[in-house]
PDB file of C-alpha atoms in Angstrom:
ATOM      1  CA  UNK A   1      12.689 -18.328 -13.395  1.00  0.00           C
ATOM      2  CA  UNK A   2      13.000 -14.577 -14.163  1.00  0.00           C
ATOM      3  CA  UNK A   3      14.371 -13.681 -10.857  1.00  0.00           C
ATOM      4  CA  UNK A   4      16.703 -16.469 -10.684  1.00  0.00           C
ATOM      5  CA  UNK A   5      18.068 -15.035 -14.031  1.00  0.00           C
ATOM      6  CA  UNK A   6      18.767 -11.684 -12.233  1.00  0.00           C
ATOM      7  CA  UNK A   7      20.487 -13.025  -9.802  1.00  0.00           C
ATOM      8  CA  UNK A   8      17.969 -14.201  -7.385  1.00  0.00           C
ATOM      9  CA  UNK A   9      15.172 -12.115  -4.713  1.00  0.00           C
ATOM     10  CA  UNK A  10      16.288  -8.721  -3.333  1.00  0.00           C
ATOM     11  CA  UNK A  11      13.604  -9.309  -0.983  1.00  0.00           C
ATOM     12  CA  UNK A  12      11.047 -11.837  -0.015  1.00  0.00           C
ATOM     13  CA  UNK A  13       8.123  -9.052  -0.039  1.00  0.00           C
ATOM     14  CA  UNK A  14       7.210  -6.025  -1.522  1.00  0.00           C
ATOM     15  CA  UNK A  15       4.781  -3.578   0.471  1.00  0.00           C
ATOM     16  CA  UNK A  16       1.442  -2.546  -1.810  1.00  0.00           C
ATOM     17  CA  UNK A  17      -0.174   1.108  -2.067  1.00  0.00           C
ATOM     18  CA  UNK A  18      -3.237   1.971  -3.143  1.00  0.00           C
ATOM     19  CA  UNK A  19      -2.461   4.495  -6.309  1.00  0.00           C
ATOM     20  CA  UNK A  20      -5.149   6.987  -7.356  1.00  0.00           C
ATOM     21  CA  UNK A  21      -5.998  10.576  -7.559  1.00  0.00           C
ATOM     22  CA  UNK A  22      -8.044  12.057  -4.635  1.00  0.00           C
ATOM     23  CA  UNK A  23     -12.231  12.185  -4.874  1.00  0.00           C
ATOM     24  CA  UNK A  24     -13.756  15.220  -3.823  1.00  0.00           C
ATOM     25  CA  UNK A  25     -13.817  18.957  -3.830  1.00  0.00           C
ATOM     26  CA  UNK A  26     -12.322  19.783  -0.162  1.00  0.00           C
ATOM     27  CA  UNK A  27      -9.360  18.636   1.223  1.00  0.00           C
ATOM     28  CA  UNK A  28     -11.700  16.562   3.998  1.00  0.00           C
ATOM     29  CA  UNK A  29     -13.410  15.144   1.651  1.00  0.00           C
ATOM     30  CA  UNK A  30      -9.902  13.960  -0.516  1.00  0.00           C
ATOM     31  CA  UNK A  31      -8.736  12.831   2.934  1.00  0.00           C
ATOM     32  CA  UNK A  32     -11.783  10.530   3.624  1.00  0.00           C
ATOM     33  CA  UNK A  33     -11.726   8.779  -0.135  1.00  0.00           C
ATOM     34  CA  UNK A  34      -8.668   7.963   0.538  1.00  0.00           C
ATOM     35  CA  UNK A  35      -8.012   6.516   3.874  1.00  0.00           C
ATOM     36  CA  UNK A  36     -10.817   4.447   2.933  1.00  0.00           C
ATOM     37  CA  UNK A  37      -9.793   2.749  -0.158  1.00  0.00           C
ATOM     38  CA  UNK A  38      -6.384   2.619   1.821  1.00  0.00           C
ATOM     39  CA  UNK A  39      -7.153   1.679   5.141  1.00  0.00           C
ATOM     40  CA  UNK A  40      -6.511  -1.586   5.823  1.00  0.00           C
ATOM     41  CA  UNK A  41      -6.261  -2.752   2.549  1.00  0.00           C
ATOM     42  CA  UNK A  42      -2.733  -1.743   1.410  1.00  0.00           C
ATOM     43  CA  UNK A  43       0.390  -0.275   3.186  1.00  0.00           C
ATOM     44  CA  UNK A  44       0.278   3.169   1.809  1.00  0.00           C
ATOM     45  CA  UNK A  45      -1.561   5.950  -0.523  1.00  0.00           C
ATOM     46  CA  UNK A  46       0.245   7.194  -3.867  1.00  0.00           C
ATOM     47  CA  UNK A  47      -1.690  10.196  -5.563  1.00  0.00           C
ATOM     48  CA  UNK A  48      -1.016  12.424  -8.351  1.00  0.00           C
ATOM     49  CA  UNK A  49      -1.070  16.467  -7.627  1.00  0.00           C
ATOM     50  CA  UNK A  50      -2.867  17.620 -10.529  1.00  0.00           C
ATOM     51  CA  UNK A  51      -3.729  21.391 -10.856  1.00  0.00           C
ATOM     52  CA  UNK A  52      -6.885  21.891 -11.647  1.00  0.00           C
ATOM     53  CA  UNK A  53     -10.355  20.392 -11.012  1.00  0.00           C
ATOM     54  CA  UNK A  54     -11.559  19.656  -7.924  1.00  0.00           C
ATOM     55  CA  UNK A  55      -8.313  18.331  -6.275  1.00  0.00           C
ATOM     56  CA  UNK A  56      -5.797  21.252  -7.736  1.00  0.00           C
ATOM     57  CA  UNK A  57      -2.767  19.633  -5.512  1.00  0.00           C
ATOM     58  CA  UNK A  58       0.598  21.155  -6.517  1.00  0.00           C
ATOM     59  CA  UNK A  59      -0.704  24.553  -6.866  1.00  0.00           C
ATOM     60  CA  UNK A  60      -1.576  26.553  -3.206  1.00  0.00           C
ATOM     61  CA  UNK A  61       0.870  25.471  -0.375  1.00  0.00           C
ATOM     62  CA  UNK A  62      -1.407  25.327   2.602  1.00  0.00           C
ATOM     63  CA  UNK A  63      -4.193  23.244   0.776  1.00  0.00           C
ATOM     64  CA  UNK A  64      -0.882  20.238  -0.253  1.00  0.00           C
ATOM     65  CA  UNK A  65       0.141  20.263   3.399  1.00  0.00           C
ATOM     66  CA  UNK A  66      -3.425  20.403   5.208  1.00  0.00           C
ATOM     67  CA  UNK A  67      -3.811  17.280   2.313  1.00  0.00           C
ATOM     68  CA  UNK A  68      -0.634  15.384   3.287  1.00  0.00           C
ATOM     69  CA  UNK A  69      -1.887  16.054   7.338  1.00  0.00           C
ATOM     70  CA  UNK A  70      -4.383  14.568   6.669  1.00  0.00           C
ATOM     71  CA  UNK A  71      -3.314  11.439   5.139  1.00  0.00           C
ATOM     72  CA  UNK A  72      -0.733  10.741   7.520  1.00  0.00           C
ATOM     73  CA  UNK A  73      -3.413  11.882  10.514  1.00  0.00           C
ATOM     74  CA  UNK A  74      -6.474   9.153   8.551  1.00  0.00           C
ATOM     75  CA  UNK A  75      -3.415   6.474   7.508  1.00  0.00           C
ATOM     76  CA  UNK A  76      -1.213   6.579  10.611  1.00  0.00           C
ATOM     77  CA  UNK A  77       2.566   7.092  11.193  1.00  0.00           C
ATOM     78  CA  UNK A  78       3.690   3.894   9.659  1.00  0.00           C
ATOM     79  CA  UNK A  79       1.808   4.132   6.223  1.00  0.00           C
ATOM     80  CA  UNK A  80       3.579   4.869   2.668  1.00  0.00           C
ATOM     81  CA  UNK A  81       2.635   8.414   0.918  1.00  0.00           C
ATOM     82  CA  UNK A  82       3.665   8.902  -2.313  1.00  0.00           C
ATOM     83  CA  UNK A  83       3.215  12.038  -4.143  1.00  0.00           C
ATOM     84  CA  UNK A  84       3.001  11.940  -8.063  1.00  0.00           C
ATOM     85  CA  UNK A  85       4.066  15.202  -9.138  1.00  0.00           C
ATOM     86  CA  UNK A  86       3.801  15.485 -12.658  1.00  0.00           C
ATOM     87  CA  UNK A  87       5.642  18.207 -15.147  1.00  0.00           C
ATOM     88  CA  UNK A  88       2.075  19.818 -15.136  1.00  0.00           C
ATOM     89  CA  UNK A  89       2.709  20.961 -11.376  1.00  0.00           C
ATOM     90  CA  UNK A  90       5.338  23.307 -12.472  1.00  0.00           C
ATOM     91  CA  UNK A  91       7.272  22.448 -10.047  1.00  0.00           C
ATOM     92  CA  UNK A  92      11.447  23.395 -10.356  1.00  0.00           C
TER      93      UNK A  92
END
């Protein structure tokens, strides 16, 4: 097999996120779409912060962290978040 090839498993299972970008025009709203896709369903939430549109992550401070709050608040203290910050953000 393919991972014999490599050299054999790293390890025997790999933890699944659910990967999207965030539905909905307030950060509630963002929050709720995605604890439920997540919830039960996969270990952890991946999203990309894309300025602009309803979501506009990436761009005002207080709205990313009352976003990320929320998340870990909806997902719990054990769940994956992944934040998908493109070149678009600006970021440096």
């Amino acid at each position: 097999s393919l991972v014999d090839m490599l050299g054999g498993a790293v390890v025997q299972n790999l933890k699944a996120v659910t990967s999207s970008h965030p539905h909905g025009v307030t950060v509630e709203e963002m929050v709720e779409t995605a604890v439920a896709t997540t919830a039960g369903r996969t270990q952890g939430y991946k999203f990309g912060m894309t300025p602009g549109g309803d979501q506009n992550l990436g761009v005002d401070h207080d709205r990313d962290v009352a976003f990320i709050r929320g998340l870990r608040e909806g997902l719990g203290d054990d769940a994956i978040i992944v934040a998908d910050a493109r070149a678009a953000v600006g970021w440096d």
